[in-house]
């Protein structure tokens, strides 16, 4: 059965069927192979892309820019100080203006309602580069990375360790439930996923054969894992919560002892940036205040052969390219 996503926005994996998600992953692989083989089809020739960033980013910004240029499109970066989104101009009006000028719009920011409003009024595809609730482009790159290293997704024991209710965990949970993974969130009870989202994924799992486990028991959660995934303990804009999160999440740090509980061939993923040493201003500040030289993952794991985080980071380009190509229709 052919899949057509032309004209669709990409706000959350909830909006896509298992077949459509699988199509985007396979398209990502095809476009990645084209790039590696020097095949330039320029499937977005003549397209103009608006990149709205309320929150700064390394990987998301670079991935959208490189993906757009690779396929012949022109990306225009619109930072927090460049437009009047929600300040002097409503989101609705901004959407209607940009929709007349651009073929597609990326939004990375705080409220999920903002990207929903952009999609409602722009009249062109809108892509979620991250909001407080979901990070679907990241999840696509994560699943692509697992497929490349493990050969498949169905039945893979995929363990997310840390803040079980953040945007990355939410998107992985949705995608895993639709693609048939053995997905586990290992987290303190205070940071378990939203009950409504869990109910949704339990329902979607019935069709895919996925199993969903949420536990605060590290040994149980990571046993025989094929993939262990960590994310930062404190998201951008929540810096005042460092002390509380450190106290909650110290037992959930991904270290060599934890990796030994997983499969011998387990891989480690992290959406980056990672606080695995004191070589950043934040890392050093946390060390000086709380005496912790590493947070969600140790340097030993991060730099190990099991770590494929830079493959994962590169895959942001290929999956974002697939989303734009599929929804803009070439």
PDB file of C-alpha atoms in Angstrom:
ATOM      1  CA  UNK A   1       0.000   0.000   0.000  1.00  0.00           C
ATOM      2  CA  UNK A   2       1.425   3.391  -1.008  1.00  0.00           C
ATOM      3  CA  UNK A   3       1.803   6.103   1.627  1.00  0.00           C
ATOM      4  CA  UNK A   4       1.067   9.742   0.842  1.00  0.00           C
ATOM      5  CA  UNK A   5       1.846  12.383   3.455  1.00  0.00           C
ATOM      6  CA  UNK A   6       1.800  15.455   1.204  1.00  0.00           C
ATOM      7  CA  UNK A   7       0.343  18.503   2.936  1.00  0.00           C
ATOM      8  CA  UNK A   8       0.424  16.915   6.403  1.00  0.00           C
ATOM      9  CA  UNK A   9       1.956  18.562   9.462  1.00  0.00           C
ATOM     10  CA  UNK A  10       4.280  16.628  11.766  1.00  0.00           C
ATOM     11  CA  UNK A  11       3.428  17.601  15.350  1.00  0.00           C
ATOM     12  CA  UNK A  12       3.366  14.298  17.226  1.00  0.00           C
ATOM     13  CA  UNK A  13       3.645  10.611  16.356  1.00  0.00           C
ATOM     14  CA  UNK A  14       0.104  10.227  17.698  1.00  0.00           C
ATOM     15  CA  UNK A  15      -1.088  11.594  14.347  1.00  0.00           C
ATOM     16  CA  UNK A  16       0.600   8.877  12.287  1.00  0.00           C
ATOM     17  CA  UNK A  17      -0.151   5.197  11.719  1.00  0.00           C
ATOM     18  CA  UNK A  18       2.498   2.501  12.236  1.00  0.00           C
ATOM     19  CA  UNK A  19       2.761   2.176   8.461  1.00  0.00           C
ATOM     20  CA  UNK A  20       3.328   5.906   8.038  1.00  0.00           C
ATOM     21  CA  UNK A  21       6.015   5.994  10.738  1.00  0.00           C
ATOM     22  CA  UNK A  22       7.723   2.989   9.166  1.00  0.00           C
ATOM     23  CA  UNK A  23       7.529   4.718   5.772  1.00  0.00           C
ATOM     24  CA  UNK A  24       9.325   7.800   7.169  1.00  0.00           C
ATOM     25  CA  UNK A  25      12.065   5.643   8.698  1.00  0.00           C
ATOM     26  CA  UNK A  26      12.589   3.765   5.422  1.00  0.00           C
ATOM     27  CA  UNK A  27      12.544   7.009   3.437  1.00  0.00           C
ATOM     28  CA  UNK A  28      15.200   8.350   5.830  1.00  0.00           C
ATOM     29  CA  UNK A  29      17.376   5.330   5.023  1.00  0.00           C
ATOM     30  CA  UNK A  30      16.899   5.867   1.296  1.00  0.00           C
ATOM     31  CA  UNK A  31      17.771   9.568   1.485  1.00  0.00           C
ATOM     32  CA  UNK A  32      20.781   8.813   3.686  1.00  0.00           C
ATOM     33  CA  UNK A  33      22.066   6.292   1.152  1.00  0.00           C
ATOM     34  CA  UNK A  34      21.548   8.832  -1.628  1.00  0.00           C
ATOM     35  CA  UNK A  35      23.667  11.368   0.248  1.00  0.00           C
ATOM     36  CA  UNK A  36      26.424   8.841   0.922  1.00  0.00           C
ATOM     37  CA  UNK A  37      26.405   7.791  -2.745  1.00  0.00           C
ATOM     38  CA  UNK A  38      26.513  11.371  -3.998  1.00  0.00           C
ATOM     39  CA  UNK A  39      23.045  11.158  -5.548  1.00  0.00           C
ATOM     40  CA  UNK A  40      21.488  14.633  -5.558  1.00  0.00           C
ATOM     41  CA  UNK A  41      17.824  14.537  -6.499  1.00  0.00           C
ATOM     42  CA  UNK A  42      17.041  17.978  -4.984  1.00  0.00           C
ATOM     43  CA  UNK A  43      13.509  16.936  -4.123  1.00  0.00           C
ATOM     44  CA  UNK A  44      12.745  20.282  -2.473  1.00  0.00           C
ATOM     45  CA  UNK A  45      14.006  22.490  -5.294  1.00  0.00           C
ATOM     46  CA  UNK A  46      12.413  25.951  -5.113  1.00  0.00           C
ATOM     47  CA  UNK A  47      10.887  25.426  -1.665  1.00  0.00           C
ATOM     48  CA  UNK A  48      11.274  27.999   1.111  1.00  0.00           C
ATOM     49  CA  UNK A  49      11.392  26.822   4.721  1.00  0.00           C
ATOM     50  CA  UNK A  50      10.833  28.985   7.831  1.00  0.00           C
ATOM     51  CA  UNK A  51      12.695  27.822  10.943  1.00  0.00           C
ATOM     52  CA  UNK A  52      11.174  29.364  14.084  1.00  0.00           C
ATOM     53  CA  UNK A  53      13.308  28.925  17.217  1.00  0.00           C
ATOM     54  CA  UNK A  54      12.000  30.095  20.588  1.00  0.00           C
ATOM     55  CA  UNK A  55      14.535  27.679  22.093  1.00  0.00           C
ATOM     56  CA  UNK A  56      18.089  27.609  20.720  1.00  0.00           C
ATOM     57  CA  UNK A  57      19.459  24.344  19.363  1.00  0.00           C
ATOM     58  CA  UNK A  58      22.541  22.776  17.826  1.00  0.00           C
ATOM     59  CA  UNK A  59      21.275  19.551  16.275  1.00  0.00           C
ATOM     60  CA  UNK A  60      17.737  20.606  15.310  1.00  0.00           C
ATOM     61  CA  UNK A  61      18.823  23.845  13.655  1.00  0.00           C
ATOM     62  CA  UNK A  62      21.767  22.304  11.824  1.00  0.00           C
ATOM     63  CA  UNK A  63      19.766  19.254  10.763  1.00  0.00           C
ATOM     64  CA  UNK A  64      16.956  21.322   9.235  1.00  0.00           C
ATOM     65  CA  UNK A  65      19.401  23.651   7.476  1.00  0.00           C
ATOM     66  CA  UNK A  66      21.564  20.854   6.043  1.00  0.00           C
ATOM     67  CA  UNK A  67      18.525  18.773   5.076  1.00  0.00           C
ATOM     68  CA  UNK A  68      16.944  21.741   3.300  1.00  0.00           C
ATOM     69  CA  UNK A  69      20.124  22.680   1.400  1.00  0.00           C
ATOM     70  CA  UNK A  70      20.788  19.050   0.446  1.00  0.00           C
ATOM     71  CA  UNK A  71      17.420  18.874  -1.299  1.00  0.00           C
ATOM     72  CA  UNK A  72      17.558  22.321  -2.892  1.00  0.00           C
ATOM     73  CA  UNK A  73      15.357  24.318  -0.492  1.00  0.00           C
ATOM     74  CA  UNK A  74      16.098  27.704   1.099  1.00  0.00           C
ATOM     75  CA  UNK A  75      15.879  27.711   4.935  1.00  0.00           C
ATOM     76  CA  UNK A  76      15.307  30.984   6.788  1.00  0.00           C
ATOM     77  CA  UNK A  77      16.231  31.038  10.489  1.00  0.00           C
ATOM     78  CA  UNK A  78      13.847  33.083  12.666  1.00  0.00           C
ATOM     79  CA  UNK A  79      15.166  33.344  16.200  1.00  0.00           C
ATOM     80  CA  UNK A  80      13.465  34.646  19.299  1.00  0.00           C
ATOM     81  CA  UNK A  81      14.466  38.241  18.543  1.00  0.00           C
ATOM     82  CA  UNK A  82      13.722  38.097  14.816  1.00  0.00           C
ATOM     83  CA  UNK A  83       9.921  37.902  14.845  1.00  0.00           C
ATOM     84  CA  UNK A  84       7.078  39.072  17.093  1.00  0.00           C
ATOM     85  CA  UNK A  85       5.493  35.648  17.650  1.00  0.00           C
ATOM     86  CA  UNK A  86       2.946  36.048  20.447  1.00  0.00           C
ATOM     87  CA  UNK A  87       4.309  39.477  21.452  1.00  0.00           C
ATOM     88  CA  UNK A  88       3.292  42.161  18.971  1.00  0.00           C
ATOM     89  CA  UNK A  89       1.611  39.676  16.662  1.00  0.00           C
ATOM     90  CA  UNK A  90      -0.553  36.712  17.554  1.00  0.00           C
ATOM     91  CA  UNK A  91       0.528  33.190  16.678  1.00  0.00           C
ATOM     92  CA  UNK A  92      -2.537  32.957  14.434  1.00  0.00           C
ATOM     93  CA  UNK A  93      -1.591  36.062  12.451  1.00  0.00           C
ATOM     94  CA  UNK A  94       2.078  35.067  12.247  1.00  0.00           C
ATOM     95  CA  UNK A  95       1.034  31.663  10.912  1.00  0.00           C
ATOM     96  CA  UNK A  96      -1.113  33.228   8.191  1.00  0.00           C
ATOM     97  CA  UNK A  97       1.675  35.596   7.153  1.00  0.00           C
ATOM     98  CA  UNK A  98       4.425  32.960   7.050  1.00  0.00           C
ATOM     99  CA  UNK A  99       2.123  30.511   5.299  1.00  0.00           C
ATOM    100  CA  UNK A 100       1.838  32.971   2.395  1.00  0.00           C
ATOM    101  CA  UNK A 101       5.616  33.262   2.095  1.00  0.00           C
ATOM    102  CA  UNK A 102       6.967  29.801   2.942  1.00  0.00           C
ATOM    103  CA  UNK A 103       6.199  26.262   1.817  1.00  0.00           C
ATOM    104  CA  UNK A 104       6.808  24.746   5.263  1.00  0.00           C
ATOM    105  CA  UNK A 105       7.402  25.925   8.830  1.00  0.00           C
ATOM    106  CA  UNK A 106       9.472  24.376  11.620  1.00  0.00           C
ATOM    107  CA  UNK A 107       8.824  25.398  15.220  1.00  0.00           C
ATOM    108  CA  UNK A 108      11.013  24.677  18.232  1.00  0.00           C
ATOM    109  CA  UNK A 109       9.830  26.207  21.482  1.00  0.00           C
ATOM    110  CA  UNK A 110       7.954  25.850  24.704  1.00  0.00           C
ATOM    111  CA  UNK A 111       4.180  25.384  24.479  1.00  0.00           C
ATOM    112  CA  UNK A 112       2.823  22.615  22.298  1.00  0.00           C
ATOM    113  CA  UNK A 113      -0.268  24.745  21.742  1.00  0.00           C
ATOM    114  CA  UNK A 114       1.909  27.169  19.753  1.00  0.00           C
ATOM    115  CA  UNK A 115       2.917  24.602  17.135  1.00  0.00           C
ATOM    116  CA  UNK A 116      -0.702  23.385  16.990  1.00  0.00           C
ATOM    117  CA  UNK A 117      -1.875  26.941  16.273  1.00  0.00           C
ATOM    118  CA  UNK A 118       0.769  27.397  13.584  1.00  0.00           C
ATOM    119  CA  UNK A 119      -0.398  24.186  11.922  1.00  0.00           C
ATOM    120  CA  UNK A 120      -4.052  25.208  12.161  1.00  0.00           C
ATOM    121  CA  UNK A 121      -3.656  28.585  10.488  1.00  0.00           C
ATOM    122  CA  UNK A 122      -0.536  28.472   8.273  1.00  0.00           C
ATOM    123  CA  UNK A 123      -2.040  26.498   5.412  1.00  0.00           C
ATOM    124  CA  UNK A 124       1.298  24.730   4.845  1.00  0.00           C
ATOM    125  CA  UNK A 125       2.972  21.792   6.613  1.00  0.00           C
ATOM    126  CA  UNK A 126       4.304  22.614  10.080  1.00  0.00           C
ATOM    127  CA  UNK A 127       6.949  20.453  11.768  1.00  0.00           C
ATOM    128  CA  UNK A 128       7.541  20.153  15.496  1.00  0.00           C
ATOM    129  CA  UNK A 129      11.259  20.572  16.238  1.00  0.00           C
ATOM    130  CA  UNK A 130      10.536  20.269  19.988  1.00  0.00           C
ATOM    131  CA  UNK A 131       7.888  21.440  22.423  1.00  0.00           C
ATOM    132  CA  UNK A 132       7.375  20.843  26.124  1.00  0.00           C
ATOM    133  CA  UNK A 133       5.260  17.756  25.346  1.00  0.00           C
ATOM    134  CA  UNK A 134       6.734  16.080  22.267  1.00  0.00           C
ATOM    135  CA  UNK A 135       9.938  15.755  20.227  1.00  0.00           C
ATOM    136  CA  UNK A 136       8.888  13.589  17.265  1.00  0.00           C
ATOM    137  CA  UNK A 137      11.798  14.359  14.919  1.00  0.00           C
ATOM    138  CA  UNK A 138      14.183  13.149  17.632  1.00  0.00           C
ATOM    139  CA  UNK A 139      12.237   9.920  18.098  1.00  0.00           C
ATOM    140  CA  UNK A 140      12.389   9.207  14.354  1.00  0.00           C
ATOM    141  CA  UNK A 141      16.184   9.575  14.426  1.00  0.00           C
ATOM    142  CA  UNK A 142      16.339   7.285  17.457  1.00  0.00           C
ATOM    143  CA  UNK A 143      14.317   4.555  15.760  1.00  0.00           C
ATOM    144  CA  UNK A 144      16.382   4.869  12.586  1.00  0.00           C
ATOM    145  CA  UNK A 145      19.580   4.465  14.629  1.00  0.00           C
ATOM    146  CA  UNK A 146      18.252   1.350  16.355  1.00  0.00           C
ATOM    147  CA  UNK A 147      17.147  -0.155  13.046  1.00  0.00           C
ATOM    148  CA  UNK A 148      20.594   0.443  11.539  1.00  0.00           C
ATOM    149  CA  UNK A 149      22.410  -1.155  14.473  1.00  0.00           C
ATOM    150  CA  UNK A 150      19.955  -3.931  15.322  1.00  0.00           C
ATOM    151  CA  UNK A 151      18.449  -4.695  11.915  1.00  0.00           C
ATOM    152  CA  UNK A 152      14.852  -4.268  13.017  1.00  0.00           C
ATOM    153  CA  UNK A 153      12.586  -2.574  15.558  1.00  0.00           C
ATOM    154  CA  UNK A 154       9.822  -5.044  16.371  1.00  0.00           C
ATOM    155  CA  UNK A 155      10.524  -6.842  19.650  1.00  0.00           C
ATOM    156  CA  UNK A 156      13.616  -4.768  20.469  1.00  0.00           C
ATOM    157  CA  UNK A 157      14.063  -4.253  24.220  1.00  0.00           C
ATOM    158  CA  UNK A 158      14.336  -0.465  24.346  1.00  0.00           C
ATOM    159  CA  UNK A 159      14.865   1.107  27.784  1.00  0.00           C
ATOM    160  CA  UNK A 160      14.535   4.815  28.497  1.00  0.00           C
ATOM    161  CA  UNK A 161      16.144   5.764  31.836  1.00  0.00           C
ATOM    162  CA  UNK A 162      15.537   9.029  33.681  1.00  0.00           C
ATOM    163  CA  UNK A 163      12.735  11.605  33.506  1.00  0.00           C
ATOM    164  CA  UNK A 164       9.911   9.422  32.242  1.00  0.00           C
ATOM    165  CA  UNK A 165       7.530  12.242  31.452  1.00  0.00           C
ATOM    166  CA  UNK A 166       9.619  14.596  29.320  1.00  0.00           C
ATOM    167  CA  UNK A 167       9.092  15.292  25.608  1.00  0.00           C
ATOM    168  CA  UNK A 168      11.594  12.688  24.390  1.00  0.00           C
ATOM    169  CA  UNK A 169      10.179   9.957  26.636  1.00  0.00           C
ATOM    170  CA  UNK A 170       6.652  10.809  25.467  1.00  0.00           C
ATOM    171  CA  UNK A 171       7.572  10.567  21.788  1.00  0.00           C
ATOM    172  CA  UNK A 172       9.538   7.350  22.199  1.00  0.00           C
ATOM    173  CA  UNK A 173       6.654   5.839  24.157  1.00  0.00           C
ATOM    174  CA  UNK A 174       4.165   6.642  21.390  1.00  0.00           C
ATOM    175  CA  UNK A 175       6.427   5.426  18.595  1.00  0.00           C
ATOM    176  CA  UNK A 176       7.426   2.229  20.396  1.00  0.00           C
ATOM    177  CA  UNK A 177       3.783   1.373  21.100  1.00  0.00           C
ATOM    178  CA  UNK A 178       2.967   1.645  17.394  1.00  0.00           C
ATOM    179  CA  UNK A 179       6.062  -0.151  16.080  1.00  0.00           C
ATOM    180  CA  UNK A 180       5.889  -3.221  18.324  1.00  0.00           C
ATOM    181  CA  UNK A 181       8.872  -2.705  20.632  1.00  0.00           C
ATOM    182  CA  UNK A 182       9.378  -4.031  24.160  1.00  0.00           C
ATOM    183  CA  UNK A 183       9.564  -0.511  25.578  1.00  0.00           C
ATOM    184  CA  UNK A 184      10.436   0.246  29.181  1.00  0.00           C
ATOM    185  CA  UNK A 185      10.609   3.486  31.112  1.00  0.00           C
ATOM    186  CA  UNK A 186      12.812   3.263  34.202  1.00  0.00           C
ATOM    187  CA  UNK A 187      12.164   6.295  36.339  1.00  0.00           C
ATOM    188  CA  UNK A 188      11.386   7.444  39.877  1.00  0.00           C
ATOM    189  CA  UNK A 189       7.650   7.278  40.538  1.00  0.00           C
ATOM    190  CA  UNK A 190       7.474  11.067  40.767  1.00  0.00           C
ATOM    191  CA  UNK A 191       8.505  11.229  37.099  1.00  0.00           C
ATOM    192  CA  UNK A 192       6.329   8.473  35.646  1.00  0.00           C
ATOM    193  CA  UNK A 193       4.595   9.298  32.326  1.00  0.00           C
ATOM    194  CA  UNK A 194       1.204  10.953  32.174  1.00  0.00           C
ATOM    195  CA  UNK A 195      -1.574   8.419  32.846  1.00  0.00           C
ATOM    196  CA  UNK A 196      -3.605   9.548  29.849  1.00  0.00           C
ATOM    197  CA  UNK A 197      -0.646   9.006  27.535  1.00  0.00           C
ATOM    198  CA  UNK A 198       0.011   5.594  29.065  1.00  0.00           C
ATOM    199  CA  UNK A 199      -3.613   4.615  28.488  1.00  0.00           C
ATOM    200  CA  UNK A 200      -3.302   5.717  24.861  1.00  0.00           C
ATOM    201  CA  UNK A 201      -0.125   3.687  24.275  1.00  0.00           C
ATOM    202  CA  UNK A 202      -1.526   0.616  26.003  1.00  0.00           C
ATOM    203  CA  UNK A 203      -4.376   0.738  23.488  1.00  0.00           C
ATOM    204  CA  UNK A 204      -2.115   1.214  20.451  1.00  0.00           C
ATOM    205  CA  UNK A 205       0.111  -1.618  21.663  1.00  0.00           C
ATOM    206  CA  UNK A 206      -2.728  -4.102  21.219  1.00  0.00           C
ATOM    207  CA  UNK A 207      -2.483  -3.853  17.433  1.00  0.00           C
ATOM    208  CA  UNK A 208       1.320  -3.790  17.192  1.00  0.00           C
ATOM    209  CA  UNK A 209       2.178  -6.416  19.800  1.00  0.00           C
ATOM    210  CA  UNK A 210       4.285  -3.916  21.738  1.00  0.00           C
ATOM    211  CA  UNK A 211       4.771  -4.280  25.475  1.00  0.00           C
ATOM    212  CA  UNK A 212       4.973  -1.189  27.681  1.00  0.00           C
ATOM    213  CA  UNK A 213       6.586  -1.315  31.120  1.00  0.00           C
ATOM    214  CA  UNK A 214       6.973   1.567  33.554  1.00  0.00           C
ATOM    215  CA  UNK A 215       9.006   0.840  36.666  1.00  0.00           C
ATOM    216  CA  UNK A 216      11.212   2.450  39.290  1.00  0.00           C
ATOM    217  CA  UNK A 217      13.208  -0.801  39.589  1.00  0.00           C
ATOM    218  CA  UNK A 218      16.464  -0.394  37.647  1.00  0.00           C
ATOM    219  CA  UNK A 219      17.389  -4.105  37.730  1.00  0.00           C
ATOM    220  CA  UNK A 220      14.019  -5.155  36.383  1.00  0.00           C
ATOM    221  CA  UNK A 221      13.865  -2.399  33.798  1.00  0.00           C
ATOM    222  CA  UNK A 222      17.265  -2.801  32.167  1.00  0.00           C
ATOM    223  CA  UNK A 223      17.490  -6.596  32.305  1.00  0.00           C
ATOM    224  CA  UNK A 224      18.665  -7.934  28.914  1.00  0.00           C
ATOM    225  CA  UNK A 225      18.056  -4.559  27.238  1.00  0.00           C
ATOM    226  CA  UNK A 226      19.060  -4.100  23.597  1.00  0.00           C
ATOM    227  CA  UNK A 227      19.037  -0.306  23.910  1.00  0.00           C
ATOM    228  CA  UNK A 228      19.567   1.972  26.893  1.00  0.00           C
ATOM    229  CA  UNK A 229      18.659   5.609  26.376  1.00  0.00           C
ATOM    230  CA  UNK A 230      19.337   8.599  28.634  1.00  0.00           C
ATOM    231  CA  UNK A 231      18.392  12.266  28.453  1.00  0.00           C
ATOM    232  CA  UNK A 232      19.340  15.308  30.516  1.00  0.00           C
ATOM    233  CA  UNK A 233      17.893  15.439  34.007  1.00  0.00           C
ATOM    234  CA  UNK A 234      16.795  19.057  33.666  1.00  0.00           C
ATOM    235  CA  UNK A 235      15.339  20.489  30.450  1.00  0.00           C
ATOM    236  CA  UNK A 236      15.948  23.998  29.144  1.00  0.00           C
ATOM    237  CA  UNK A 237      13.887  26.500  31.115  1.00  0.00           C
ATOM    238  CA  UNK A 238      13.743  24.301  34.239  1.00  0.00           C
ATOM    239  CA  UNK A 239      17.223  25.056  35.627  1.00  0.00           C
ATOM    240  CA  UNK A 240      15.834  25.917  39.054  1.00  0.00           C
ATOM    241  CA  UNK A 241      15.011  22.212  39.478  1.00  0.00           C
ATOM    242  CA  UNK A 242      18.615  20.939  39.374  1.00  0.00           C
ATOM    243  CA  UNK A 243      18.911  20.058  43.067  1.00  0.00           C
ATOM    244  CA  UNK A 244      15.535  18.288  43.174  1.00  0.00           C
ATOM    245  CA  UNK A 245      16.225  16.319  39.985  1.00  0.00           C
ATOM    246  CA  UNK A 246      19.741  15.318  41.033  1.00  0.00           C
ATOM    247  CA  UNK A 247      18.432  13.927  44.296  1.00  0.00           C
ATOM    248  CA  UNK A 248      15.674  12.040  42.456  1.00  0.00           C
ATOM    249  CA  UNK A 249      17.701  10.737  39.549  1.00  0.00           C
ATOM    250  CA  UNK A 250      21.141   9.868  40.940  1.00  0.00           C
ATOM    251  CA  UNK A 251      20.131   6.184  41.272  1.00  0.00           C
ATOM    252  CA  UNK A 252      19.190   6.232  37.561  1.00  0.00           C
ATOM    253  CA  UNK A 253      22.536   7.372  36.171  1.00  0.00           C
ATOM    254  CA  UNK A 254      23.613   5.221  33.214  1.00  0.00           C
ATOM    255  CA  UNK A 255      26.981   3.770  34.199  1.00  0.00           C
ATOM    256  CA  UNK A 256      28.999   0.645  33.441  1.00  0.00           C
ATOM    257  CA  UNK A 257      27.242  -1.331  36.172  1.00  0.00           C
ATOM    258  CA  UNK A 258      23.898  -0.574  34.557  1.00  0.00           C
ATOM    259  CA  UNK A 259      25.161  -1.453  31.083  1.00  0.00           C
ATOM    260  CA  UNK A 260      26.368  -4.836  32.396  1.00  0.00           C
ATOM    261  CA  UNK A 261      22.757  -5.667  33.301  1.00  0.00           C
ATOM    262  CA  UNK A 262      21.768  -5.178  29.655  1.00  0.00           C
ATOM    263  CA  UNK A 263      22.508  -7.467  26.718  1.00  0.00           C
ATOM    264  CA  UNK A 264      26.185  -7.887  25.820  1.00  0.00           C
ATOM    265  CA  UNK A 265      25.409  -6.247  22.473  1.00  0.00           C
ATOM    266  CA  UNK A 266      23.368  -3.383  23.944  1.00  0.00           C
ATOM    267  CA  UNK A 267      23.831   0.083  22.503  1.00  0.00           C
ATOM    268  CA  UNK A 268      23.644   3.410  24.330  1.00  0.00           C
ATOM    269  CA  UNK A 269      21.649   6.364  22.984  1.00  0.00           C
ATOM    270  CA  UNK A 270      21.368   9.985  24.102  1.00  0.00           C
ATOM    271  CA  UNK A 271      19.652  12.846  22.271  1.00  0.00           C
ATOM    272  CA  UNK A 272      22.399  15.306  23.377  1.00  0.00           C
ATOM    273  CA  UNK A 273      23.753  17.493  24.799  1.00  0.00           C
ATOM    274  CA  UNK A 274      24.977  15.117  27.509  1.00  0.00           C
ATOM    275  CA  UNK A 275      26.466  16.057  30.867  1.00  0.00           C
ATOM    276  CA  UNK A 276      29.068  13.293  31.050  1.00  0.00           C
ATOM    277  CA  UNK A 277      31.980  15.402  32.325  1.00  0.00           C
ATOM    278  CA  UNK A 278      32.905  18.838  33.685  1.00  0.00           C
ATOM    279  CA  UNK A 279      33.886  20.293  30.304  1.00  0.00           C
ATOM    280  CA  UNK A 280      30.859  22.605  30.063  1.00  0.00           C
ATOM    281  CA  UNK A 281      29.871  25.648  32.123  1.00  0.00           C
ATOM    282  CA  UNK A 282      26.768  23.825  33.368  1.00  0.00           C
ATOM    283  CA  UNK A 283      28.700  20.653  34.168  1.00  0.00           C
ATOM    284  CA  UNK A 284      31.289  22.557  36.181  1.00  0.00           C
ATOM    285  CA  UNK A 285      28.622  24.581  38.003  1.00  0.00           C
ATOM    286  CA  UNK A 286      26.762  21.411  38.985  1.00  0.00           C
ATOM    287  CA  UNK A 287      30.008  19.865  40.193  1.00  0.00           C
ATOM    288  CA  UNK A 288      30.853  22.910  42.322  1.00  0.00           C
ATOM    289  CA  UNK A 289      27.354  23.037  43.851  1.00  0.00           C
ATOM    290  CA  UNK A 290      26.532  19.351  44.236  1.00  0.00           C
ATOM    291  CA  UNK A 291      29.830  17.482  43.910  1.00  0.00           C
ATOM    292  CA  UNK A 292      28.713  15.406  40.897  1.00  0.00           C
ATOM    293  CA  UNK A 293      31.209  15.290  37.985  1.00  0.00           C
ATOM    294  CA  UNK A 294      28.795  13.381  35.708  1.00  0.00           C
ATOM    295  CA  UNK A 295      25.017  13.421  35.597  1.00  0.00           C
ATOM    296  CA  UNK A 296      22.688  11.255  33.500  1.00  0.00           C
ATOM    297  CA  UNK A 297      25.531   9.213  31.968  1.00  0.00           C
ATOM    298  CA  UNK A 298      29.140   8.612  32.928  1.00  0.00           C
ATOM    299  CA  UNK A 299      31.979   9.480  30.607  1.00  0.00           C
ATOM    300  CA  UNK A 300      32.975   5.822  30.597  1.00  0.00           C
ATOM    301  CA  UNK A 301      29.679   4.797  28.993  1.00  0.00           C
ATOM    302  CA  UNK A 302      29.425   7.856  26.747  1.00  0.00           C
ATOM    303  CA  UNK A 303      32.859   7.204  25.227  1.00  0.00           C
ATOM    304  CA  UNK A 304      32.471   3.417  25.083  1.00  0.00           C
ATOM    305  CA  UNK A 305      32.086   1.263  21.972  1.00  0.00           C
ATOM    306  CA  UNK A 306      28.465   0.697  22.957  1.00  0.00           C
ATOM    307  CA  UNK A 307      27.708   4.399  22.553  1.00  0.00           C
ATOM    308  CA  UNK A 308      26.272   5.304  19.157  1.00  0.00           C
ATOM    309  CA  UNK A 309      25.204   8.832  20.068  1.00  0.00           C
ATOM    310  CA  UNK A 310      26.966  10.473  17.135  1.00  0.00           C
ATOM    311  CA  UNK A 311      25.366   8.104  14.626  1.00  0.00           C
ATOM    312  CA  UNK A 312      22.122   9.115  16.297  1.00  0.00           C
ATOM    313  CA  UNK A 313      22.932  12.840  16.037  1.00  0.00           C
ATOM    314  CA  UNK A 314      23.738  12.531  12.320  1.00  0.00           C
ATOM    315  CA  UNK A 315      20.457  10.745  11.752  1.00  0.00           C
ATOM    316  CA  UNK A 316      18.584  13.892  12.732  1.00  0.00           C
ATOM    317  CA  UNK A 317      19.503  15.214   9.259  1.00  0.00           C
ATOM    318  CA  UNK A 318      18.186  12.188   7.390  1.00  0.00           C
ATOM    319  CA  UNK A 319      14.910  11.809   9.301  1.00  0.00           C
ATOM    320  CA  UNK A 320      14.144  15.533   9.176  1.00  0.00           C
ATOM    321  CA  UNK A 321      14.865  15.444   5.439  1.00  0.00           C
ATOM    322  CA  UNK A 322      12.406  12.565   5.093  1.00  0.00           C
ATOM    323  CA  UNK A 323       9.693  14.467   6.958  1.00  0.00           C
ATOM    324  CA  UNK A 324      10.111  17.538   4.739  1.00  0.00           C
ATOM    325  CA  UNK A 325      10.289  15.557   1.488  1.00  0.00           C
ATOM    326  CA  UNK A 326       7.253  13.447   2.397  1.00  0.00           C
ATOM    327  CA  UNK A 327       5.031  16.323   3.536  1.00  0.00           C
ATOM    328  CA  UNK A 328       6.016  18.811   0.839  1.00  0.00           C
ATOM    329  CA  UNK A 329       5.586  16.197  -1.862  1.00  0.00           C
ATOM    330  CA  UNK A 330       8.981  16.652  -3.470  1.00  0.00           C
TER     331      UNK A 330
END
